[in-house]
Coordinates of C-alpha atoms and ligand atoms in Angstrom, one line a residue:
X225 CA -48.5 9.9 -6.7
X226 CA -48.3 11.7 -10.0
X227 CA -50.6 13.5 -12.3
X228 CA -50.1 15.5 -15.5
X229 CA -50.8 18.8 -13.8
X230 CA -48.1 18.3 -11.2
X231 CA -44.9 17.1 -12.7
X232 CA -41.5 17.7 -11.1
X233 CA -38.8 19.8 -12.6
X234 CA -36.1 17.7 -11.1
X235 CA -35.8 14.3 -9.4
X236 CA -33.4 12.9 -6.8
X237 CA -32.6 9.2 -6.5
X238 CA -31.0 8.2 -3.2
X239 CA -32.2 9.8 0.0
X240 CA -29.2 9.4 2.3
X241 CA -28.0 12.7 3.8
X242 CA -26.5 14.3 0.6
X243 CA -29.5 13.3 -1.6
X244 CA -32.1 14.5 1.0
X245 CA -30.4 17.8 1.5
X246 CA -30.1 18.4 -2.3
X247 CA -33.8 17.5 -2.7
X248 CA -34.7 20.0 0.1
X249 CA -32.5 22.6 -1.5
X250 CA -34.3 22.3 -4.9
X251 CA -37.6 22.5 -3.1
X252 CA -36.6 25.5 -1.1
X253 CA -36.0 27.4 -4.5
X254 CA -39.6 26.7 -5.5
X255 CA -39.1 23.6 -7.7
X256 CA -41.3 20.6 -7.5
X257 CA -39.0 17.7 -6.7
X258 CA -39.5 14.0 -7.4
X259 CA -37.8 11.7 -4.8
X260 CA -37.1 8.0 -4.9
X261 CA -34.9 5.7 -2.8
X262 CA -34.3 2.0 -3.3
X263 CA -35.7 1.1 0.1
X264 CA -39.1 2.7 0.5
X265 CA -38.6 3.2 4.2
X266 CA -36.1 6.0 3.6
X267 CA -38.5 7.7 1.2
X268 CA -41.3 7.5 3.8
X269 CA -39.0 8.9 6.5
X270 CA -38.0 11.7 4.2
X271 CA -41.6 12.6 3.4
X272 CA -42.6 12.4 7.0
X273 CA -39.8 14.8 8.0
X274 CA -39.8 17.2 5.1
X275 CA -42.9 16.5 2.9
X276 CA -44.5 19.7 4.2
X277 CA -41.5 21.9 3.6
X278 CA -41.9 22.0 -0.2
X279 CA -43.4 20.4 -3.2
X280 CA -42.2 16.8 -3.3
X281 CA -43.6 13.9 -5.3
X282 CA -42.5 10.6 -3.8
X283 CA -42.5 7.3 -5.7
X284 CA -42.0 3.7 -4.8
X285 CA -40.7 2.5 -8.1
X286 CA -38.2 4.0 -10.5
X287 CA -40.9 3.9 -13.3
X288 CA -43.3 5.9 -11.2
X289 CA -40.5 8.3 -10.4
X290 CA -39.5 8.8 -14.0
X291 CA -43.2 9.3 -14.9
X292 CA -43.4 12.1 -12.4
X293 CA -40.8 14.2 -14.2
X294 CA -41.3 17.0 -16.7
X295 CA -39.7 16.5 -20.1
X296 CA -36.8 16.6 -20.8
X297 CA -36.6 14.6 -17.6
X298 CA -33.8 15.4 -15.3
X299 CA -32.8 13.1 -12.4
X300 CA -29.8 13.4 -10.1
X301 CA -28.4 10.2 -8.7
X302 CA -27.0 10.5 -5.1
X303 CA -26.2 6.9 -4.3
X304 CA -23.0 5.0 -3.4
X305 CA -20.3 5.4 -6.0
X306 CA -19.4 2.4 -8.1
X307 CA -21.8 -0.6 -8.9
X308 CA -24.8 1.1 -7.2
X309 CA -24.4 4.1 -9.5
X310 CA -24.2 1.9 -12.6
X311 CA -27.3 0.0 -11.5
X312 CA -29.3 3.2 -11.0
X313 CA -28.1 4.7 -14.2
X314 CA -29.4 1.7 -16.1
X315 CA -32.7 1.6 -14.3
X316 CA -33.2 5.2 -15.1
X317 CA -32.1 4.8 -18.8
X318 CA -34.6 2.0 -19.2
X319 CA -37.5 4.0 -17.9
X320 CA -36.5 7.3 -19.6
X321 CA -36.7 8.5 -23.3
X322 CA -34.5 10.2 -25.9
X323 CA -33.1 13.5 -24.7
X324 CA -33.7 12.9 -21.0
X325 CA -30.8 13.8 -18.6
X326 CA -29.2 11.6 -16.0
X327 CA -26.9 13.3 -13.6
X328 CA -24.5 11.6 -11.3
X329 CA -23.9 13.9 -8.4
X330 CA -21.6 11.5 -6.5
X331 CA -17.8 11.4 -6.4
X332 CA -17.3 9.1 -9.4
X333 CA -13.9 8.5 -10.9
X334 CA -13.9 10.6 -14.1
X335 CA -12.9 7.6 -16.3
X336 CA -16.2 5.9 -15.2
X337 CA -18.0 9.0 -16.1
X338 CA -16.5 9.0 -19.6
X339 CA -17.5 5.4 -20.0
X340 CA -21.1 6.0 -18.7
X341 CA -21.5 9.1 -20.9
X342 CA -20.6 7.0 -24.0
X343 CA -23.0 4.2 -23.0
X344 CA -25.8 6.7 -22.4
X345 CA -25.1 8.6 -25.6
X346 CA -25.6 5.3 -27.5
X347 CA -29.0 5.0 -25.9
X348 CA -30.0 8.6 -26.7
X349 CA -29.7 9.7 -23.0
X350 CA -27.7 12.7 -21.8
X351 CA -25.4 11.8 -19.0
X352 CA -23.9 14.5 -16.8
X353 CA -21.2 13.7 -14.2
X354 CA -21.4 16.5 -11.8
X355 CA -19.0 17.1 -8.9
X356 CA -20.8 18.6 -5.9
X357 CA -18.8 20.1 -3.1
X358 CA -19.8 21.6 0.2
X359 CA -20.7 18.6 2.3
X360 CA -24.1 18.1 3.9
X361 CA -24.5 21.8 4.7
X362 CA -23.5 22.9 1.2
X363 CA -26.0 20.4 -0.3
X364 CA -28.8 21.9 1.7
X365 CA -28.0 25.6 1.5
X366 CA -25.8 26.1 -1.6
X367 CA -23.0 23.9 -2.9
X368 CA -20.4 24.5 -5.6
X369 CA -21.3 22.3 -8.5
X370 CA -19.0 21.1 -11.3
X371 CA -21.1 19.5 -14.1
X372 CA -19.6 17.9 -17.2
X373 CA -21.4 16.1 -19.9
X374 CA -22.9 17.3 -23.2
X375 CA -23.3 21.0 -23.6
X376 CA -27.0 20.6 -24.7
X377 CA -27.9 19.2 -21.3
X378 CA -26.6 22.4 -19.7
X379 CA -29.4 24.4 -21.4
X380 CA -32.1 22.7 -19.4
X381 CA -30.1 21.8 -16.4
X382 CA -28.1 25.0 -16.0
X383 CA -30.9 27.2 -14.6
X384 CA -31.9 24.5 -12.1
X385 CA -28.3 24.0 -10.8
X386 CA -27.8 27.8 -10.7
X387 CA -30.9 28.1 -8.5
X388 CA -29.5 25.8 -5.8
X389 CA -25.7 26.7 -6.0
X390 CA -24.0 29.0 -3.6
X391 CA -23.7 32.6 -4.8
X392 CA -20.8 35.0 -4.4
X393 CA -21.4 38.6 -5.4
X394 CA -24.6 37.3 -7.0
X395 CA -22.7 34.9 -9.2
X396 CA -23.7 31.2 -8.9
X397 CA -21.0 28.7 -8.0
X398 CA -21.7 26.5 -11.0
X399 CA -20.9 26.4 -14.7
X400 CA -20.6 23.8 -17.4
X401 CA -17.0 22.6 -17.0
X402 CA -16.6 20.7 -20.2
X403 CA -17.6 17.4 -22.0
X404 CA -18.0 13.9 -20.5
X405 CA -15.7 13.5 -17.5
X406 CA -14.5 17.1 -17.1
X407 CA -16.8 17.9 -14.2
X408 CA -15.7 14.8 -12.1
X409 CA -12.1 15.4 -13.0
X410 CA -12.2 18.9 -11.8
X411 CA -14.0 17.8 -8.6
X412 CA -11.3 15.2 -8.1
X413 CA -8.5 17.8 -8.2
X414 CA -10.6 20.2 -6.1
X415 CA -10.6 17.4 -3.4
X416 CA -6.8 16.9 -3.9
X417 CA -6.2 20.6 -3.3
X418 CA -8.5 20.3 -0.2
X419 CA -6.2 17.5 1.1
X420 CA -3.2 19.8 0.7
X421 CA -5.0 22.8 2.2
X422 CA -6.0 20.8 5.2
X423 CA -2.5 19.3 5.7
X424 CA -0.7 22.7 5.6
X425 CA -3.1 23.9 8.3
X426 CA -2.3 20.8 10.2
X427 CA 1.4 21.5 9.8
X428 CA 1.0 25.1 11.0
X429 CA -0.9 23.8 14.1
X430 CA 1.8 21.2 14.8
X431 CA 4.6 23.9 14.8
X432 CA 2.6 26.3 17.0
X433 CA 1.6 23.5 19.4
X434 CA 4.7 21.4 19.7
X435 CA 7.2 24.0 18.5
X436 CA 6.1 27.2 20.2
X437 CA 4.2 25.3 23.0
X438 CA 0.9 27.1 22.5
X439 CA -2.4 25.7 23.8
X440 CA -5.2 24.7 21.3
X441 CA -7.4 27.7 22.5
X442 CA -4.5 30.1 21.9
X443 CA -4.0 28.6 18.4
X444 CA -7.7 28.9 17.8
X445 CA -7.4 32.7 18.4
X446 CA -4.4 32.8 16.0
X447 CA -6.4 31.0 13.3
X448 CA -9.4 33.3 13.8
X449 CA -7.0 36.2 13.4
X450 CA -5.5 34.7 10.2
X451 CA -9.0 34.3 8.9
X452 CA -9.3 38.1 8.6
X453 CA -6.4 38.4 6.1
X454 CA -4.9 36.6 3.1
X455 CA -5.8 33.2 4.5
X456 CA -9.5 34.0 4.9
X457 CA -11.1 30.7 4.1
X458 CA -13.7 28.1 5.3
X459 CA -11.0 25.6 6.3
X460 CA -9.1 28.2 8.5
X461 CA -12.4 29.2 10.0
X462 CA -13.5 25.7 11.0
X463 CA -10.0 24.8 12.2
X464 CA -10.4 27.6 14.8
X465 CA -13.7 26.0 15.8
X466 CA -12.3 22.6 16.1
X467 CA -9.4 23.9 18.2
X468 CA -11.7 25.7 20.6
X469 CA -13.8 22.6 21.2
X470 CA -13.5 21.0 24.7
X471 CA -14.3 17.3 25.2
X472 CA -17.3 17.1 27.5
X473 CA -16.1 13.8 29.0
X474 CA -12.5 14.6 29.9
X475 CA -12.5 18.4 29.9
X476 CA -9.5 18.3 27.6
X477 CA -9.3 20.0 24.2
X478 CA -11.1 17.8 21.8
X479 CA -8.1 17.8 19.4
X480 CA -6.1 16.0 22.2
X481 CA -8.6 13.1 22.5
X482 CA -9.2 12.6 18.7
X483 CA -7.1 9.7 17.4
X484 CA -4.5 11.2 15.1
X485 CA -5.1 8.8 12.2
X486 CA -6.6 10.6 9.2
X487 CA -9.1 8.8 7.0
X488 CA -9.7 9.2 3.3
X489 CA -12.3 8.2 0.8
X490 CA -10.0 8.1 -2.3
X491 CA -10.3 11.4 -4.2
X492 CA -7.0 12.7 -3.0
X493 CA -5.3 9.4 -4.0
X494 CA -7.0 9.5 -7.4
X495 CA -5.7 13.1 -7.9
X496 CA -2.2 11.9 -7.3
X497 CA -2.4 8.8 -9.4
X498 CA -3.8 10.8 -12.3
X499 CA -1.1 13.4 -11.8
X500 CA 1.5 10.6 -12.1
X501 CA 0.0 9.5 -15.3
X502 CA -0.1 13.0 -16.7
X503 CA 3.4 13.7 -15.5
X504 CA 2.4 16.7 -13.4
X505 CA 4.3 17.1 -10.1
X506 CA 1.4 17.7 -7.6
X507 CA 3.9 17.2 -4.7
X508 CA 1.8 19.1 -2.2
X509 CA -1.2 17.0 -2.8
X510 CA 0.9 13.8 -2.9
X511 CA 2.6 14.6 0.5
X512 CA -0.8 15.3 2.0
X513 CA -2.2 11.9 0.8
X514 CA 1.0 10.2 2.1
X515 CA 0.7 12.1 5.4
X516 CA -2.8 10.7 6.0
X517 CA -1.5 7.2 5.1
X518 CA 1.4 7.5 7.5
X519 CA -0.8 8.8 10.3
X520 CA -3.0 5.7 9.9
X521 CA 0.0 3.3 10.1
X522 CA -0.6 3.0 13.8
X523 CA 1.4 -0.2 14.5
X524 CA 4.4 1.1 12.6
X525 CA 4.2 4.4 14.4
X526 CA 3.9 2.7 17.8
X527 CA 7.0 0.6 17.0
X528 CA 9.0 3.7 15.9
X529 CA 8.0 6.0 18.8
X530 CA 11.1 6.5 21.0
X531 CA 13.0 4.0 18.9
X532 CA 14.5 6.1 16.1
X533 CA 17.5 8.3 16.7
X534 CA 16.7 12.0 16.5
X535 CA 20.1 13.5 16.3
X536 CA 20.7 16.7 18.2
X537 CA 17.4 18.5 18.3
X538 CA 16.9 22.1 19.4
X539 CA 14.1 23.4 21.7
X540 CA 12.1 26.4 20.8
X541 CA 14.0 28.4 23.5
X542 CA 17.4 27.3 22.0
X543 CA 16.3 29.0 18.7
X544 CA 16.1 32.4 20.4
X545 CA 13.2 33.6 18.3
X546 CA 10.2 35.5 19.6
X547 CA 6.8 33.8 19.5
X548 CA 5.3 36.7 17.6
X549 CA 7.9 36.4 14.8
X550 CA 7.5 32.6 14.8
X551 CA 3.7 32.8 14.5
X552 CA 4.0 35.2 11.5
X553 CA 6.6 33.0 9.9
X554 CA 4.3 30.0 10.2
X555 CA 1.5 32.0 8.7
X556 CA 3.6 32.9 5.7
X557 CA 4.9 29.4 5.2
X558 CA 1.4 28.2 5.2
X559 CA 0.3 30.7 2.7
X560 CA 3.3 30.0 0.4
X561 CA 2.7 26.2 0.6
X562 CA -0.9 26.7 -0.1
X563 CA -0.1 28.7 -3.2
X564 CA 2.1 25.9 -4.5
X565 CA -0.7 23.3 -3.9
X566 CA -3.2 25.5 -5.9
X567 CA -0.6 26.1 -8.6
X568 CA 0.0 22.4 -9.0
X569 CA -3.7 21.6 -8.9
X570 CA -4.4 24.1 -11.7
X571 CA -1.5 22.6 -13.6
X572 CA -3.1 19.2 -13.3
X573 CA -6.5 20.4 -14.5
X574 CA -4.9 22.1 -17.5
X575 CA -3.0 19.0 -18.4
X576 CA -6.1 16.8 -18.0
X577 CA -8.1 19.2 -20.1
X578 CA -5.4 19.1 -22.8
X579 CA -5.2 15.3 -22.7
X580 CA -9.0 14.8 -23.0
X581 CA -9.8 17.9 -25.2
X582 CA -12.1 19.4 -22.6
X583 CA -11.2 23.0 -23.0
X584 CA -11.6 23.7 -19.3
X585 CA -11.3 27.4 -18.4
X586 CA -9.3 27.9 -15.2
X587 CA -11.1 31.2 -14.6
X588 CA -14.4 29.3 -14.3
X589 CA -12.9 27.2 -11.5
X590 CA -11.6 30.1 -9.6
X591 CA -15.0 31.6 -9.9
X592 CA -17.2 28.6 -8.8
X593 CA -14.8 27.6 -6.0
X594 CA -15.2 31.0 -4.2
X595 CA -18.3 29.8 -2.5
X596 CA -20.2 26.6 -1.4
X597 CA -17.2 24.3 -1.5
X598 CA -14.8 23.2 1.1
X599 CA -11.8 25.1 -0.3
X600 CA -13.8 28.3 -0.6
X601 CA -11.5 31.2 0.1
X602 CA -11.0 34.9 -0.6
X603 CA -7.7 34.0 -2.3
X604 CA -9.7 32.4 -5.2
X605 CA -10.6 36.0 -6.4
X606 CA -6.9 36.5 -6.9
X607 CA -6.6 33.3 -8.9
X608 CA -9.4 34.4 -11.1
X609 CA -7.7 37.8 -11.6
X610 CA -4.5 36.0 -12.4
X611 CA -6.0 34.0 -15.2
X612 CA -8.1 36.9 -16.4
X613 CA -4.9 38.9 -16.9
X614 CA -3.1 36.0 -18.6
X615 CA -5.1 32.9 -19.6
X616 CA -1.8 31.3 -20.7
X617 CA 0.0 31.7 -17.4
X618 CA 2.7 29.0 -17.2
X619 CA 2.2 28.7 -13.4
X620 CA 0.1 30.6 -10.9
X621 CA 3.3 31.3 -9.1
X622 CA 4.4 33.5 -12.0
X623 CA 1.3 35.8 -11.8
X624 CA 2.6 39.3 -10.9
X625 CA 0.3 39.5 -7.8
X626 CA 1.3 36.1 -6.4
X627 CA 4.9 36.7 -7.4
X628 CA 4.8 39.8 -5.3
X629 CA 3.3 37.9 -2.4
X630 CA 6.1 35.2 -2.7
X631 CA 8.7 38.0 -2.3
X632 CA 7.2 38.7 1.1
X633 CA 6.8 35.0 2.0
X634 CA 9.9 33.4 0.9
X635 CA 12.3 34.3 3.8
X636 CA 9.7 33.2 6.4
X637 CA 9.1 30.0 4.5
X638 CA 12.8 29.1 4.4
X639 CA 13.1 29.9 8.1
X640 CA 10.2 27.6 9.0
X641 CA 11.5 24.7 7.0
X642 CA 14.9 25.1 8.8
X643 CA 13.2 25.5 12.2
X644 CA 10.9 22.5 11.7
X645 CA 14.0 20.4 10.9
X646 CA 15.9 21.7 14.0
X647 CA 12.9 21.0 16.2
X648 CA 12.4 17.5 14.7
X649 CA 8.8 18.4 13.7
X650 CA 7.5 17.0 10.4
X651 CA 6.2 19.6 7.9
X652 CA 6.1 17.5 4.7
X653 CA 4.0 19.9 2.6
X654 CA 5.9 23.0 3.8
X655 CA 9.2 21.3 3.0
X656 CA 8.4 19.6 -0.3
X657 CA 6.6 22.7 -1.6
X658 CA 9.7 24.7 -1.0
X659 CA 11.8 22.0 -2.8
X660 CA 9.3 22.2 -5.7
X661 CA 9.6 26.0 -5.7
X662 CA 13.4 25.9 -5.7
X663 CA 13.4 23.2 -8.4
X664 CA 11.1 25.2 -10.6
X665 CA 13.3 28.3 -10.5
X666 CA 16.6 26.5 -10.6
X667 CA 18.9 27.2 -13.6
X668 CA 20.3 23.7 -13.5
X669 CA 18.7 20.5 -12.1
X670 CA 20.5 17.3 -11.4
X671 CA 18.4 15.7 -14.2
X672 CA 21.6 16.0 -16.3
X673 CA 23.2 13.5 -14.0
X674 CA 20.2 11.2 -14.3
X675 CA 20.3 11.4 -18.1
X676 CA 24.1 10.6 -17.9
X677 CA 23.3 7.6 -15.7
X678 CA 20.5 6.4 -17.9
X679 CA 22.8 6.6 -20.9
X680 CA 25.6 4.8 -19.1
X681 CA 23.6 1.8 -18.0
X682 CA 20.9 1.6 -20.6
X683 CA 22.0 3.6 -23.7
X684 CA 18.9 5.7 -23.2
X685 CA 20.6 8.7 -24.9
X686 CA 20.5 12.3 -23.9
X687 CA 20.0 15.7 -25.6
X688 CA 22.6 18.5 -25.4
X689 CA 22.1 22.1 -24.5
X690 CA 24.2 23.3 -27.5
X691 CA 22.8 21.3 -30.5
X692 CA 19.8 19.5 -31.7
X693 CA 19.5 15.7 -31.7
X694 CA 20.0 12.7 -29.4
X695 CA 23.4 11.5 -28.3
X696 CA 25.0 8.5 -26.7
X697 CA 28.5 8.2 -25.2
X698 CA 30.3 4.9 -25.9
X699 CA 30.8 4.3 -22.2
X700 CA 32.3 0.8 -22.4
X701 CA 34.5 1.6 -25.5
X702 CA 36.5 4.8 -26.0
X703 CA 33.9 7.1 -24.5
X704 CA 33.5 9.1 -27.6
X705 CA 30.1 10.5 -28.4
X706 CA 27.9 9.5 -31.3
X707 CA 24.7 11.1 -32.6
X708 CA 21.8 8.8 -32.5
X709 CA 18.8 8.7 -34.9
X710 CA 15.7 9.4 -32.8
Ligands
LIG2166 P1 -24.2 8.0 2.8 O1 -22.7 7.8 2.9 O2 -24.6 9.5 2.9 O3 -25.0 7.1 3.6 P2 -24.0 6.6 0.4 O4 -23.6 5.3 1.1 O5 -23.1 7.2 -0.6 O6 -24.6 7.7 1.3 O7 -25.3 6.2 -0.4 C1 -26.4 5.6 0.2 C2 -27.6 5.6 -0.8 O8 -27.3 4.8 -1.9 C3 -28.9 5.1 -0.2 O9 -29.9 5.9 -0.7 C4 -28.9 3.7 -0.7 O10 -30.2 3.2 -0.8 P3 -30.8 2.3 0.4 O11 -31.4 3.3 1.3 O12 -31.9 1.5 -0.2 O13 -29.7 1.5 1.0 C5 -28.4 3.9 -2.1 N1 -27.9 2.7 -2.7 C6 -26.9 1.9 -2.4 N2 -26.8 0.9 -3.2 C7 -27.8 1.0 -4.1 C8 -28.2 0.2 -5.3 N3 -27.6 -0.9 -5.7 N4 -29.4 0.6 -5.9 C9 -30.0 1.7 -5.5 N5 -29.6 2.5 -4.5 C10 -28.6 2.1 -3.8

């Protein structure tokens, strides 16, 4: 039902949970919201449940839906990523006019977003790929939103998105990230960081549970305590909740009856694939993605259990450390590893931005990730301050504040990596992050050997530390060195 007097400021296509919640969020901020879903049953169910809670205009066809929107029309697509998104984009573009804005709020691969933006620009439509984080709850009450696309579209879209975004100190958790695929790229890396953040929390749990022998409820208390300090974050907070939960059926801690095989929908994997292409070592995110894959290799794990030699392991008691000291060491190792994951994620965003000429400002990300999204954390204020003080920071780890923190963390971090190894407990992100850290600060890396090997077997040449140019040693002749034109 539409009439000229009552047009919607925004439309939502796709009324599964995320789409419904986003539509309700817009309506709760006083906007009139057009809603449409491919199968009309879902639209009817939505209107029956929420039609009275705000101003909604429902439509049964995409043409009717488009006609119910104010110009320039703005419609957010919240359907399955991939072919469904393409189908809906084309239906909307057919029904829309020059200057109208199509927003994809799903987790699209940023290269698809770049392609779609080009196709839509040729048809005179603005296409905005917007990453939306915060899950169902965030979509309803205030997500963190990362829109890309043409800057002109931000003028009309910005105020609408600002109205529904989470707010921290009155600042909305949304800003225009950059052209075409910038928003979805940044959302992808956000999710990659989320993977690493979740994994380091998991590693801390594993050490406290199976190293120090603490019960889930005790660890819940520890996490709740950590949540009051440097680690204050949504993920730490919900981990305490998960650990406290008791299974109604068995009376056991829920964490003990959940199958330990982690799922994934792909954004972590994309982050790592892209990092490989950009040549950015996002080792923390990579280990986190692999840890999920390993956890899900159930047959292989079953075959290996009890069948791989462990060597001489120590027990926690053998180590002669106090529980209190150990708990604090674990906290510090978690914090340090988390810092590395963020530093690497920001490196990837800056490399992606340079590669695609997006001009993404890292300060914006630190600002809009402080609320609404899954990795929201107090710590992001510090990241913002770090880039405010030096926008050209070569690595977050070199910011004076974080550098000072690392001074306090490093000894604990090393101890935990040693202890985890002695106990035979895997801590892949703690361990590889420390290797990254030691590699980054090393005066000499074994890469000189690799260059020597490459020159030996493939005449790939090497550079020298003491003069310009490329060189090759005549390995199979007299082993003299020649300068090579590069
Ligand atoms: P969730 O995981 O929350 O269920 P999803 O699978 O990402 O959500 O998306 C489901 C939404 O995509 C639904 O609104 C679905 O429409 P139907 O209710 O008609 O199934 C929509 N969707 C999927 N494929 C679509 C297509 N080809 N065209 C239009 N909408 C489509």
